[in-house]
Each structure stands twice: as structure tokens, then as C-alpha cells.
Coordinates of C-alpha atoms in Angstrom, one line a residue:
Chain A
M262 CA 0.0 0.0 0.0
S263 CA 2.8 2.4 0.8
A264 CA 4.2 2.1 -2.7
A265 CA 0.8 3.0 -4.4
H266 CA 0.3 5.6 -1.8
S267 CA 3.5 7.4 -2.2
A268 CA 3.1 7.4 -5.9
V269 CA -0.1 9.3 -5.4
G270 CA 0.8 11.5 -2.5
G271 CA 4.5 12.0 -3.4
A272 CA 5.8 15.2 -4.9
V273 CA 6.6 13.9 -8.4
P274 CA 3.2 13.3 -10.1
L275 CA 1.6 16.3 -8.5
S276 CA 4.3 18.7 -9.5
R277 CA 3.4 18.1 -13.1
P278 CA 0.2 19.2 -14.7
V279 CA -2.3 16.4 -15.4
V280 CA -3.6 18.2 -18.5
P281 CA -2.3 16.2 -21.5
Y282 CA -1.6 19.1 -23.9
A283 CA 0.4 21.1 -21.4
P284 CA 3.8 22.2 -22.7
A285 CA 7.0 20.6 -21.2
A286 CA 7.9 22.3 -17.9
S287 CA 10.3 25.2 -18.4
S288 CA 13.0 25.9 -15.8
P289 CA 11.4 25.5 -12.3
T290 CA 10.4 28.5 -10.3
F291 CA 11.8 29.1 -6.8
W292 CA 8.8 27.6 -5.1
Q293 CA 8.9 24.5 -7.3
R294 CA 12.6 24.1 -6.3
V295 CA 11.6 24.4 -2.6
R296 CA 8.8 21.9 -3.1
D297 CA 11.1 19.5 -4.8
L298 CA 13.6 19.4 -1.9
P299 CA 13.7 16.0 -0.2
W300 CA 11.2 17.0 2.5
T301 CA 10.3 13.4 3.4
G302 CA 14.0 12.7 4.3
V303 CA 14.3 16.0 6.3
G304 CA 11.0 15.2 8.1
I305 CA 12.1 11.7 9.0
T306 CA 15.5 12.9 10.3
V307 CA 13.9 15.6 12.4
L308 CA 11.3 13.0 13.7
V309 CA 13.9 10.5 14.7
L310 CA 16.2 13.1 16.3
Y311 CA 13.3 14.5 18.3
C312 CA 12.2 11.1 19.5
I313 CA 15.7 10.0 20.7
F314 CA 17.1 13.4 21.8
P315 CA 16.0 13.3 25.5
F316 CA 17.3 9.8 25.8
L317 CA 20.6 10.7 24.3
W318 CA 20.8 13.7 26.7
L319 CA 20.3 11.3 29.6
I320 CA 23.1 9.2 28.4
R321 CA 25.3 12.3 28.0
L322 CA 24.4 13.6 31.5
S323 CA 25.2 10.2 33.0
M324 CA 28.7 10.1 31.5
D325 CA 29.9 13.7 32.0
P326 CA 31.8 14.5 35.1
S327 CA 32.1 18.2 34.5
A328 CA 28.4 19.0 33.8
S329 CA 29.2 21.3 31.0
G330 CA 26.7 22.5 28.5
A331 CA 28.6 21.3 25.4
L332 CA 27.0 18.8 23.0
L333 CA 29.8 16.4 23.8
P334 CA 31.8 16.6 27.0
A335 CA 35.6 16.8 27.1
T336 CA 35.9 13.7 29.4
F337 CA 33.8 10.6 29.9
T338 CA 33.3 8.6 33.0
L339 CA 31.4 5.4 33.9
K340 CA 31.5 6.0 37.6
N341 CA 27.8 6.8 37.8
Y342 CA 27.0 3.4 36.4
V343 CA 29.2 1.7 38.9
A344 CA 27.5 3.7 41.6
V345 CA 24.1 2.7 40.4
F346 CA 25.0 -0.9 40.6
Q347 CA 26.4 -0.5 44.1
N348 CA 23.3 1.3 45.3
H349 CA 21.1 -0.9 47.4
D350 CA 17.9 1.1 46.9
F351 CA 18.3 0.9 43.2
L352 CA 19.1 -2.8 43.1
A353 CA 16.1 -3.6 45.3
A354 CA 13.9 -1.5 43.1
F355 CA 15.1 -3.3 40.0
F356 CA 14.4 -6.6 41.6
N357 CA 11.0 -5.5 42.8
S358 CA 10.0 -4.1 39.4
F359 CA 10.9 -7.4 37.8
V360 CA 8.9 -9.4 40.3
V361 CA 5.9 -7.0 40.3
S362 CA 5.7 -6.5 36.5
G363 CA 6.5 -10.1 35.7
S364 CA 3.9 -11.6 38.1
A365 CA 1.3 -8.9 37.2
T366 CA 1.7 -9.8 33.5
V367 CA 1.4 -13.5 34.2
V368 CA -1.7 -13.1 36.4
A369 CA -3.3 -10.6 34.0
M370 CA -2.8 -12.9 31.1
A371 CA -4.3 -15.9 32.9
I372 CA -7.3 -14.0 34.3
G373 CA -7.7 -11.6 31.4
G374 CA -7.0 -14.3 28.8
S375 CA -9.7 -16.7 30.0
A376 CA -12.2 -13.8 30.4
A377 CA -11.4 -12.6 26.9
Y378 CA -12.0 -16.1 25.6
A379 CA -15.3 -16.3 27.4
L380 CA -16.3 -12.9 26.2
G381 CA -15.0 -13.4 22.7
R382 CA -16.4 -16.9 21.9
L383 CA -18.5 -18.4 24.6
P384 CA -22.3 -17.7 25.4
V385 CA -21.9 -15.6 28.5
P386 CA -25.1 -14.0 29.8
G387 CA -25.0 -10.2 30.0
K388 CA -22.0 -10.0 27.7
P389 CA -22.6 -6.3 26.6
Y390 CA -22.9 -5.2 30.2
I391 CA -19.7 -7.0 31.2
M392 CA -17.9 -5.4 28.3
F393 CA -19.2 -2.0 29.3
S394 CA -18.1 -2.3 32.9
V395 CA -14.7 -3.4 31.7
L396 CA -14.6 -0.3 29.6
C397 CA -15.5 1.8 32.6
V398 CA -12.7 0.5 34.6
S399 CA -10.3 1.4 31.9
M400 CA -11.4 5.0 32.3
F401 CA -11.0 5.1 36.1
P402 CA -8.6 7.8 37.5
G403 CA -6.2 5.8 39.7
I404 CA -6.5 8.5 42.4
S405 CA -10.1 7.7 43.2
I406 CA -9.2 4.3 44.6
I407 CA -5.9 4.8 46.4
G408 CA -7.5 6.1 49.6
P409 CA -9.7 3.1 50.4
L410 CA -7.2 0.7 48.9
F411 CA -4.5 2.2 51.2
E412 CA -6.9 1.5 54.2
M413 CA -7.7 -2.0 53.0
W414 CA -4.1 -2.9 52.4
R415 CA -3.1 -1.6 55.8
S416 CA -5.7 -3.7 57.6
L417 CA -5.0 -6.8 55.4
G418 CA -1.2 -6.5 55.9
L419 CA -0.7 -5.9 52.2
F420 CA 0.7 -2.4 52.6
D421 CA 4.3 -2.3 51.4
T422 CA 4.3 -5.8 50.0
K423 CA 4.8 -6.8 46.4
I424 CA 1.4 -8.5 46.3
G425 CA -0.3 -5.4 47.4
L426 CA 1.2 -3.8 44.3
I427 CA 0.6 -6.6 41.9
I428 CA -3.2 -6.8 42.7
P429 CA -4.1 -3.2 41.6
N430 CA -1.7 -3.4 38.7
V431 CA -3.4 -6.6 37.4
T432 CA -6.8 -5.0 37.9
F433 CA -6.1 -1.9 35.9
C434 CA -4.4 -3.8 33.1
L435 CA -7.3 -6.2 32.8
P436 CA -9.4 -4.0 30.6
M437 CA -6.7 -3.5 28.0
A438 CA -5.8 -7.3 28.1
I439 CA -9.5 -8.3 27.8
W440 CA -10.5 -6.0 25.0
F441 CA -7.4 -6.7 23.0
M442 CA -7.5 -10.5 23.4
S443 CA -11.2 -10.9 23.0
G444 CA -10.9 -9.2 19.7
F445 CA -8.2 -11.6 18.8
F446 CA -10.2 -14.7 19.9
R447 CA -13.3 -13.5 18.0
E448 CA -11.5 -13.4 14.7
L449 CA -10.4 -17.0 14.8
P450 CA -12.7 -19.0 12.5
R451 CA -15.7 -20.8 14.1
D452 CA -15.1 -24.0 12.3
L453 CA -12.1 -24.8 14.5
E454 CA -14.3 -25.3 17.5
H455 CA -16.8 -27.3 15.6
A456 CA -13.9 -29.6 14.3
A457 CA -12.7 -30.0 17.8
Y458 CA -16.2 -30.8 19.1
M459 CA -16.6 -33.4 16.3
D460 CA -13.5 -35.0 17.5
G461 CA -15.0 -35.3 20.9
A462 CA -13.2 -32.5 22.7
T463 CA -14.9 -30.7 25.6
P464 CA -15.3 -26.9 25.5
F465 CA -12.3 -26.6 27.8
Q466 CA -10.2 -28.9 25.7
A467 CA -11.2 -26.9 22.6
F468 CA -10.0 -23.8 24.3
R469 CA -6.7 -25.3 25.6
K470 CA -5.7 -27.5 22.8
V471 CA -7.0 -25.6 19.8
M472 CA -7.8 -21.9 20.4
L473 CA -5.1 -21.0 22.9
P474 CA -2.2 -22.1 20.7
L475 CA -3.7 -20.3 17.8
A476 CA -4.2 -17.1 19.8
A477 CA -0.6 -17.3 21.3
P478 CA 0.6 -14.3 19.2
G479 CA -2.3 -12.1 20.5
V480 CA -1.7 -13.3 24.1
F481 CA 2.1 -12.5 23.7
T482 CA 1.5 -9.0 22.3
S483 CA -0.9 -8.0 25.1
A484 CA 1.6 -9.5 27.6
I485 CA 4.3 -7.1 26.2
L486 CA 1.9 -4.2 26.5
V487 CA 0.9 -5.1 30.1
F488 CA 4.5 -5.6 31.1
I489 CA 5.4 -2.2 29.9
A490 CA 2.4 -0.6 31.5
T491 CA 3.1 -2.1 34.9
W492 CA 6.9 -1.3 34.6
N493 CA 5.8 2.4 34.1
E494 CA 3.2 2.5 36.9
F495 CA 3.8 5.3 39.4
M496 CA 0.9 6.3 41.5
F497 CA 0.2 2.9 43.0
A498 CA 4.0 2.4 43.6
M499 CA 4.1 5.8 45.5
S500 CA 0.9 5.1 47.5
F501 CA 1.3 1.4 48.6
T502 CA 5.0 1.1 49.2
A503 CA 7.2 2.5 51.9
T504 CA 10.5 0.7 51.8
N505 CA 12.8 -1.4 49.6
A506 CA 10.6 -4.4 50.4
S507 CA 8.2 -3.4 47.5
R508 CA 9.3 -0.1 46.0
T509 CA 9.5 -0.3 42.3
I510 CA 11.8 1.6 39.9
P511 CA 9.6 4.6 39.1
A512 CA 9.0 5.3 42.8
T513 CA 12.7 4.8 43.7
V514 CA 14.0 6.9 40.8
S515 CA 11.7 9.7 41.7
T516 CA 12.9 9.8 45.3
F517 CA 16.6 9.3 44.6
Q518 CA 18.1 12.4 46.1
G519 CA 21.5 13.2 47.3
E520 CA 22.6 13.4 51.0
N521 CA 22.2 17.1 50.6
S522 CA 18.8 17.9 49.2
M523 CA 20.1 21.0 47.6
E524 CA 22.5 19.0 45.4
V525 CA 20.6 16.5 43.2
P526 CA 23.0 13.9 41.9
V527 CA 22.0 14.4 38.2
G528 CA 24.7 12.1 36.9
L529 CA 23.7 9.2 39.2
I530 CA 20.0 9.6 38.5
S531 CA 20.4 9.8 34.8
A532 CA 22.6 6.7 34.9
A533 CA 19.9 4.9 36.8
S534 CA 17.3 6.1 34.2
V535 CA 19.3 4.8 31.4
V536 CA 19.7 1.4 33.1
V537 CA 16.0 1.1 33.8
M538 CA 15.3 2.0 30.2
L539 CA 17.5 -0.8 28.8
P540 CA 15.0 -3.7 29.3
L541 CA 12.2 -1.6 27.6
L542 CA 14.5 -0.6 24.8
A543 CA 15.4 -4.2 24.2
M544 CA 11.7 -5.1 24.2
V545 CA 10.9 -2.3 21.7
M546 CA 13.6 -3.3 19.4
I547 CA 12.8 -7.0 19.4
F548 CA 9.1 -6.8 19.3
Q549 CA 8.5 -3.5 17.4
R550 CA 6.2 -4.9 14.9
R551 CA 4.0 -6.7 17.5
I552 CA 3.9 -3.6 19.7
V553 CA 2.8 -1.4 16.8
S554 CA 0.1 -3.9 15.7
G555 CA -1.1 -4.2 19.3
L556 CA -1.2 -0.5 19.8
T557 CA -3.1 0.2 16.6
A558 CA -5.4 -2.8 16.7
G559 CA -8.2 -1.1 18.5
G560 CA -7.9 2.2 16.8
V561 CA -8.7 1.3 13.2
K562 CA -10.8 -1.8 13.2
G563 CA -14.6 -1.0 12.8
Chain B
M210 CA -6.0 -37.8 28.6
K211 CA -6.6 -36.7 32.1
V212 CA -10.3 -35.6 32.6
S213 CA -10.5 -32.7 35.1
F214 CA -13.6 -31.1 36.4
L215 CA -13.2 -28.3 33.8
D216 CA -13.9 -30.9 31.1
K217 CA -17.3 -31.6 32.5
L218 CA -18.5 -28.0 31.9
D219 CA -20.6 -27.0 28.9
E220 CA -19.8 -23.8 27.0
K221 CA -22.0 -21.6 29.2
R222 CA -20.6 -22.8 32.5
L223 CA -17.1 -22.6 31.2
G224 CA -17.7 -19.1 30.1
L225 CA -19.0 -18.0 33.5
L226 CA -16.1 -19.6 35.2
F227 CA -13.7 -17.8 32.9
V228 CA -15.3 -14.4 33.4
I229 CA -15.8 -14.5 37.1
P230 CA -12.2 -14.1 38.4
A231 CA -11.8 -10.9 36.2
L232 CA -15.2 -9.5 37.4
V233 CA -14.5 -10.2 41.0
L234 CA -11.1 -8.5 40.8
M235 CA -12.5 -5.5 39.2
A236 CA -15.4 -5.3 41.7
V237 CA -13.1 -5.6 44.7
V238 CA -10.2 -3.5 43.6
A239 CA -11.9 -0.8 41.4
A240 CA -15.7 -0.6 42.0
Y241 CA -15.8 -1.2 45.8
P242 CA -13.0 1.4 46.6
V243 CA -14.9 4.1 44.6
F244 CA -18.0 3.5 46.8
K245 CA -15.8 3.3 49.8
A246 CA -14.2 6.5 48.9
F247 CA -17.5 8.2 48.8
W248 CA -18.5 6.8 52.1
L249 CA -15.1 7.9 53.7
S250 CA -15.5 11.3 52.1
L251 CA -18.5 12.0 54.3
H252 CA -16.4 11.5 57.4
R253 CA -13.8 13.3 59.4
Y254 CA -10.9 10.8 59.3
N255 CA -7.2 11.2 59.6
V256 CA -5.0 8.1 60.0
K257 CA -2.8 10.2 62.4
V258 CA -5.7 10.8 64.7
P259 CA -7.7 7.5 64.5
D260 CA -10.0 8.3 67.4
D261 CA -11.4 11.5 65.8
Y262 CA -13.7 9.6 63.4
A263 CA -17.1 11.1 62.8
F264 CA -19.8 11.4 60.2
I265 CA -19.8 15.0 59.0
G266 CA -22.0 14.9 55.8
F267 CA -20.8 17.0 53.0
E268 CA -18.5 19.2 55.1
N269 CA -15.4 18.0 53.3
Y270 CA -16.9 18.9 50.0
T271 CA -17.8 22.4 51.1
R272 CA -14.3 22.8 52.5
I273 CA -12.7 21.8 49.1
L274 CA -15.1 23.8 46.9
G275 CA -14.5 26.8 49.1
S276 CA -10.7 26.7 48.7
A277 CA -8.8 28.6 46.2
H278 CA -6.1 25.9 46.2
W279 CA -8.6 23.4 44.7
W280 CA -9.8 25.7 42.0
D281 CA -6.2 26.6 41.1
A282 CA -5.5 22.8 40.7
T283 CA -8.7 22.4 38.6
K284 CA -7.7 25.2 36.4
T285 CA -4.2 23.9 36.0
T286 CA -5.5 20.4 35.1
F287 CA -7.9 21.6 32.5
I288 CA -5.3 23.9 30.9
F289 CA -2.7 21.2 30.9
A290 CA -5.1 18.7 29.4
F291 CA -6.4 21.0 26.7
A292 CA -3.0 22.2 25.7
S293 CA -1.2 18.9 25.8
V294 CA -3.9 17.0 23.9
T295 CA -4.0 19.8 21.2
V296 CA -0.3 19.8 20.8
E297 CA -0.1 16.0 20.8
F298 CA -2.6 15.7 18.0
A299 CA -1.1 18.4 15.8
L300 CA 2.4 16.9 16.3
G301 CA 1.1 13.4 15.9
L302 CA -0.7 14.2 12.7
C303 CA 2.5 15.8 11.2
M304 CA 4.5 12.7 12.2
A305 CA 1.9 10.4 10.7
L306 CA 1.9 12.2 7.5
V307 CA 5.7 12.1 7.3
M308 CA 5.8 8.4 8.1
N309 CA 3.1 7.8 5.6
K310 CA 5.4 8.9 2.7
G311 CA 6.9 5.4 2.6
L312 CA 10.0 5.0 4.6
G313 CA 11.8 2.4 2.5
K314 CA 14.9 1.2 4.4
A315 CA 14.4 3.5 7.3
T316 CA 11.1 1.8 8.4
G317 CA 12.6 -0.2 11.2
L318 CA 14.7 2.6 12.5
V319 CA 11.8 5.0 12.5
R320 CA 9.5 2.5 14.2
V321 CA 11.9 2.0 17.0
A322 CA 12.5 5.7 17.3
V323 CA 8.8 6.4 17.5
L324 CA 8.3 3.7 20.1
I325 CA 11.0 5.0 22.4
P326 CA 9.0 8.0 23.8
W327 CA 6.0 5.7 24.2
A328 CA 8.0 3.0 26.1
T329 CA 10.0 5.6 28.2
I330 CA 9.0 5.4 31.8
T331 CA 7.0 8.7 32.5
I332 CA 9.3 9.4 35.5
V333 CA 12.3 9.2 33.2
T334 CA 10.6 11.3 30.6
A335 CA 9.9 13.9 33.3
L336 CA 13.5 13.8 34.6
A337 CA 15.0 14.1 31.2
W338 CA 12.9 17.1 30.3
K339 CA 13.3 18.7 33.6
W340 CA 17.0 18.7 33.2
I341 CA 16.8 19.9 29.6
F342 CA 14.7 22.8 30.9
T343 CA 16.9 23.5 33.8
P344 CA 19.8 26.0 33.0
T345 CA 22.5 24.1 35.0
S346 CA 22.0 20.8 33.3
T347 CA 21.2 21.7 29.7
L348 CA 22.9 22.3 26.4
T349 CA 24.5 25.7 26.1
W350 CA 22.4 26.6 23.1
M351 CA 19.1 25.5 24.8
K352 CA 20.1 27.8 27.7
T353 CA 20.4 30.6 25.2
V354 CA 17.1 29.9 23.6
M355 CA 15.4 29.6 26.9
G356 CA 17.0 32.9 28.0
W357 CA 15.1 34.7 25.2
F358 CA 11.8 33.8 26.9
V359 CA 12.4 33.5 30.6
E360 CA 14.7 35.2 33.2
E361 CA 17.9 33.4 33.8
S362 CA 16.8 30.6 31.5
C363 CA 14.8 29.1 34.3
M364 CA 11.9 27.5 32.6
L365 CA 10.6 25.8 35.7
C366 CA 10.5 28.9 37.8
G367 CA 7.3 30.4 36.5
T368 CA 3.7 29.2 36.1
W369 CA 3.3 29.6 32.4
S370 CA 6.8 28.5 31.5
S371 CA 6.5 25.4 33.7
M372 CA 3.2 24.6 32.1
F373 CA 4.8 24.9 28.7
A374 CA 7.6 22.6 29.8
M375 CA 5.1 20.0 31.1
V376 CA 3.0 20.2 27.9
F377 CA 6.2 19.8 25.9
A378 CA 7.3 16.8 27.8
D379 CA 3.9 15.2 27.7
A380 CA 3.6 15.8 24.0
W381 CA 7.0 14.2 23.4
K382 CA 5.8 11.1 25.2
T383 CA 2.4 10.7 23.6
A384 CA 2.6 12.3 20.1
P385 CA 4.4 9.3 18.6
F386 CA 1.7 7.0 20.0
I387 CA -0.9 9.1 18.4
A388 CA 1.1 9.3 15.1
L389 CA 1.1 5.4 15.0
L390 CA -2.7 5.3 15.5
L391 CA -3.2 7.9 12.8
L392 CA -0.7 6.2 10.5
A393 CA -2.7 3.0 10.7
G394 CA -5.8 5.1 9.8
L395 CA -4.0 6.8 6.9
Q396 CA -2.8 3.4 5.5
S397 CA -6.4 2.1 5.5
I398 CA -7.5 4.9 3.2
D399 CA -8.1 3.7 -0.4
A400 CA -5.5 5.2 -2.7
E401 CA -8.1 5.4 -5.5
M402 CA -9.7 8.2 -3.6
Y403 CA -6.6 10.3 -4.1
E404 CA -6.3 9.3 -7.7
A405 CA -9.9 10.4 -8.3
A406 CA -9.2 13.7 -6.6
D407 CA -6.1 14.2 -8.7
V408 CA -8.2 13.7 -11.9
D409 CA -10.7 16.1 -10.6
G410 CA -7.9 18.6 -10.1
A411 CA -8.3 18.9 -6.3
S412 CA -5.3 20.6 -4.6
R413 CA -3.3 18.8 -2.0
W414 CA -4.8 20.8 0.8
R415 CA -8.3 20.1 -0.5
Q416 CA -7.5 16.4 -0.6
F417 CA -6.2 16.5 3.0
V418 CA -9.4 18.3 4.2
S419 CA -11.9 16.3 2.2
I420 CA -10.4 12.8 2.1
T421 CA -7.7 12.4 4.8
L422 CA -9.3 14.1 7.8
P423 CA -12.8 12.6 7.4
S424 CA -11.3 9.1 7.0
L425 CA -9.3 9.6 10.1
K426 CA -12.2 10.9 12.2
P427 CA -13.1 7.7 14.0
A428 CA -9.5 7.0 14.9
I429 CA -9.0 10.7 16.0
L430 CA -12.1 10.9 18.2
V431 CA -11.4 7.7 20.1
A432 CA -7.7 8.6 20.7
L433 CA -8.9 12.1 21.7
L434 CA -11.2 10.7 24.4
F435 CA -8.6 8.5 25.9
R436 CA -5.8 11.0 25.7
S437 CA -8.0 13.6 27.4
L438 CA -9.0 11.3 30.2
D439 CA -5.4 10.5 30.7
A440 CA -4.3 14.1 30.7
L441 CA -7.0 15.0 33.2
R442 CA -5.7 12.4 35.8
M443 CA -2.1 13.4 35.1
F444 CA 0.1 12.9 38.2
D445 CA 3.6 11.5 37.6
L446 CA 4.9 14.1 35.2
A447 CA 4.0 17.1 37.3
Y448 CA 5.1 15.3 40.4
V449 CA 8.7 15.0 39.1
M450 CA 9.0 18.0 36.9
T451 CA 7.7 20.7 39.3
N452 CA 6.3 18.9 42.3
G453 CA 3.5 21.3 42.2
A454 CA 5.6 24.5 42.4
N455 CA 4.4 27.7 40.9
K456 CA 0.7 26.6 40.8
T457 CA 1.4 23.6 38.6
E458 CA -0.3 21.2 41.0
T459 CA -3.0 18.9 39.3
V460 CA -6.1 17.7 41.0
S461 CA -4.6 14.2 41.2
M462 CA -1.5 15.5 42.9
L463 CA -3.5 17.6 45.4
A464 CA -5.7 14.6 46.3
Y465 CA -2.5 12.4 46.6
D466 CA -0.8 15.0 48.9
V467 CA -3.9 15.2 51.2
M468 CA -4.5 11.5 51.3
I469 CA -1.1 9.8 51.3
K470 CA 1.2 12.5 52.7
R471 CA -1.1 14.2 55.2
L472 CA -3.0 11.0 55.7
D473 CA -6.3 12.9 55.8
I474 CA -8.3 10.2 54.3
G475 CA -11.7 11.9 54.7
L476 CA -10.7 15.1 52.9
G477 CA -8.6 13.3 50.3
S478 CA -11.4 10.9 49.6
A479 CA -13.7 13.8 48.9
M480 CA -11.1 15.2 46.5
S481 CA -10.7 11.8 44.8
V482 CA -14.5 11.6 44.4
L483 CA -14.5 15.0 42.8
V484 CA -11.8 13.9 40.4
F485 CA -13.7 10.8 39.5
V486 CA -16.9 12.9 38.8
L487 CA -14.8 15.3 36.7
V488 CA -13.3 12.5 34.6
L489 CA -16.7 10.8 34.3
G490 CA -18.3 14.0 33.2
V491 CA -15.7 14.6 30.5
A492 CA -16.1 11.0 29.3
F493 CA -19.9 11.3 29.2
L494 CA -19.6 14.5 27.1
F495 CA -17.2 12.8 24.8
V496 CA -19.5 9.7 24.3
R497 CA -22.5 12.0 23.7
F498 CA -20.4 14.0 21.2
L499 CA -19.0 10.9 19.6
G500 CA -22.5 9.3 19.3
A501 CA -23.9 12.5 17.8
T502 CA -22.7 11.9 14.3
P503 CA -25.2 12.6 11.5
E504 CA -25.4 9.1 10.2
G505 CA -26.4 7.6 13.5
A506 CA -28.9 10.3 14.4
D507 CA -31.7 9.3 12.1
E508 CA -32.0 5.8 13.6
P509 CA -31.8 5.4 17.3
I510 CA -31.0 1.6 17.3
K511 CA -28.3 2.1 14.8
K512 CA -26.9 4.9 16.9
T513 CA -26.5 2.7 19.9
R514 CA -24.7 0.1 17.8
K515 CA -22.5 2.7 16.4
Q516 CA -21.7 3.9 20.0
K517 CA -20.9 0.4 20.9
R518 CA -18.6 0.1 18.0
L519 CA -16.9 3.3 19.0
E520 CA -16.5 2.0 22.5
A521 CA -15.1 -1.1 21.0
N522 CA -12.4 1.0 19.3
V523 CA -11.8 3.0 22.4
V524 CA -9.8 0.6 24.4
G525 CA -7.2 -0.1 21.8
A526 CA -6.5 3.6 21.9
G527 CA -6.2 3.5 25.7
V528 CA -3.6 0.9 25.7
Q529 CA -0.5 3.1 26.1
G530 CA -0.7 3.2 29.9

């Protein structure tokens, strides 16, 4: 499609008149020259630089001992990275984030995936109402539940535990997981189930042996999206944690301050920021196609 | 083959069994706390003074609605939401149009570059832009440029310049996501429409207004709804960039401060209920507005179906987290 499209939208055919008897173009005017510049290339370069600039700046800040304003510093150092990996708060946060995001993703996939299958393919009573309430949860402002949840967690002993963080994370990722995966399940051909039933499979077996393997790409894509969403989550992490027992990366990074509160260790924090971005960058690079298809799935389909 | 009890269920029972865990979780962790928050908001209750717990009706609400602090935060929140959503869409549309030109060998590179802001942790986004907008940790030429607009190049020292910085950072993070959504929409437009328009001699601008924008409308409206709701509950970005200094506190930050820092659960709950009502109101207006398209208006049944379809589109757009 992009080839056909660019032939139509591109500068070349449009810069020539479509009228057949038009004389051959004489020397181009100034504006024609301006229009024929490689704008797409310029646009793409600007776009890429704009997207990666803040990240490059973080890398630069993390390696510059002199804190100068030059584009490239005179000397480089890796001492901030060494310091990050010697910092107990940071290492604990890294571990907590992996545990919280990892388990939240697994649980959300199990609960959300089965719900999505039921809502996508099985005759569940009141399906439209269920879908509507799922939609409502996705619109919830997180702030409206943290007070009561804070109280509940304190009385249940879940305050400042990883489980106390996993539960709300799972809940608020469920709408996304359910909507995405139910769409995916719905699109699988109906004949597959019939074939499975003909072979004597029970509904559960049809799900586990036939549909689930076929839907694996969809499940995997939504797992990536859920993992990234929970890795990013900030408000719950700030409200339901107090110590290194459960603090995740966003909360720890935001509270990383120097001994002297006047002097913020910019180099150290930026080194930490770069480190926590690495798992996400790796995921983005490896799964770029899947992520893009997952992000745009709901937006275009009728 | 092992026969478990799951195998004895027919489709309907299996469906119920599969749906129930998700519903229970959402009921206990999302729905119940909202009602609980309303109940708590009618009480005087501070965790630091547990004995002083009393039913006081709507006193918390009158206190909030009578405070200038709350109205400042509301104003900030709405200005931020409006500005950032507008900028994001303008920027996202430009990006989508550039990417739609066919990227050739650069496709992979551009895709990764565009996903980086989306995947960047909001806290890291906030820190990076905070330092870029702070004279002591920025590029020399950025410092010069900022010096043209604000005193001593200190972007985060005034209300409006801080707001600009926040909108800028937020747009950086979300515009690429919107660009991806719009790009998917652009690519689904039939190329023959443009060919026909060419034959008819329509200008590029005319084609953009009459073909491109109307085709993108569903994708735009849905993304608009979700981005607006997201911007209205914004918390993390402002928390790190300004920490509410210079009247840049959002309603979510204010409620968080009262609830988690001051542990005034009663007053904080009242605020969180107000935030909830605010977001709900905006969502309602959007759905009304979205459903009120001319095609749907002539037939009520069709309209509700159309709304459902729109709602079905909606969550895909809300995925970005």
C-alpha cells in the first residue's frame, strides 16, 4: 500500500500538470525548487532526532563528570553506572520491578485471557454489560481508589508488599488485556471449534488445545503491553509502598536524592534512568512490529 | 488424557467460570473502593488521629469547593489537558503524514525511534525534560534559547513556562503513539480516492481536508477521548518536573498529597471523588459527542450500535498506559 500511496501522495506526479496538452515544464520556479527538496527525508530525520534526543541527553548527562553545556563533554566517565549498581535502593527496586511486572503480567494474562476467551467466543449471559463495565474500569482515575485501597491494604497487611502492588496493577491492566485478546479470539474461525467438538473435545479442551495455541501471538502481544504498562506504573507504587521491600523503579528513581537535598545527583539519577530503560529498549527493538500492531489494533478496526 | 472437572463444563458454564475471576477482581479493587471513597469522604478521618472519626456529611466537599487551592489545581489540570492534547494531535498528525510517505529502508529505525518515547517510563521522561529545561543541566544553546523567553533561562521557575515545559514533555511522550494510530488510519485509506481527486484537479490541501481528515475521524475521536481522560488524571509528570511548584499542581496531585502525605483520608477521599466525577463528566460529554454523528442520528438503534462500535475501538487507543 505504501508504494501505491507514495506514488499518489508523493511530490513527483503532482508537480506536473495532469492536463495532456500542457507544454513541457520550463525551468522550475523558486517555489517549485523548494517543493522538490527531499522533504520526506528531512522530516524523518527531524522526527527520529526529536524522539531520541532526551534519551541521548540522559546518556550524555550520566557520563559527563564536568556537567558542561557542550554537546559532547571533554571527558567521559562510567563511575555513575558503577555507583548505580552499588546502590542498594536501586538494586532492590530493580528486583521489585521485575517481580511485580512479571507476576502482574502472568496473572493478568491468565485472568484476562480466560475472560477474553469467554467474552469473545462463549455464550456468557449479559456480555454487553460486562464489556461496558470493563470499559468503565479502563477510564478510572487511579487517584479515586488509592485512599480506600490504602486503608484495605493496611488492615490486610498488604501495605508495602509486592502482592499489594501486583493486585491493583493486574486489575487496571485487565481492561486492556480483555479488550485486545477478546478481539483476537473473536477473529479465529468458528469451524475450528466445531472440528474440535466433532473429535469429541470438551469446550475446555477446545480452548486449551485448539484456540489457545492459535491465539498465542495475540496473548504474547498483550503481555508485552501489560508488562510495559506495569513497569511504568507510578501512582500505586508511590501510595502502597514505603521501603525497599516493595518499592519499584519509578518510585525509587523519583525519590533518589543526594545526601544534601540542595544537590541533586544528576549524573547518578540519569545513569539509573538509562539502566531502567534498557529492558524496555530491548523489548521495543525485538518486538517493534508486534507492539505497533497491538497499539493500533483497537484504533482502526470497525 | 486426564479428565479434570473443567472438562465436565458446557460452554455456558465454562464461560461463566472464565469471566468470574476478572469480574471479582474489578469489583473488589476498582468498584468497591470508589464507593468506599464516597463513604469515607462523608467522614472526618485522619489516620494520624484515628480516634477522631465522625460522620460530617458534605462538610469535606464544602471545604474543598471553598478553597482557592482546589480551583487553582482544577484550572491547571484543564489547561494542561487541553494544551497537551491539542499539541499532541497536531504533532502526531504531522509525524503520521511524514511516516506515511513510505520510509523504505528506514522503516525499522523510524518504528523503534517512535516507540522510544512511548516506552519511556514517565518518570524518566519527566526527569530528562526537567534537566533539559533547567539551565544548570542543559545544552548551552538550549540555555540561550530559553534565555530569550524567561529570566535566567529558568523554565521551571514560573507558572506559564513550567506549564509549557510540562506540555512539551507530555507531547513528546504521547505524540508518537498518536502518530502510530493515525498512521494506521492513513494506511487504510483507499489510494483510489486520491487518484480520483487528482483527476478532478483537487489541490493537496483540498484532498487533505476532504479525504484524509474525514477518513481519520473515528481514529481521531477515540484517541482524543482516551488522551483527554489520561491528561486529566495526570500525576507523575508534574510530580517529578515541578512537584506542584508555581501553581502547577494537578487535582490528582492535590488529592494524593492530602491522602497519602497528610493521611487525611476523609478530605482526600472527597477530592478523589470529585476527580472521579470530573473525569466521568468529560467521558460522558465525549461519548455524547461521539455518538452524535449525523449518520447515527436518524435511527436510534443504529446509533447505539455505532456507539458500541466506537466503544469497542476505544480501548485499543487507551492501551498506552
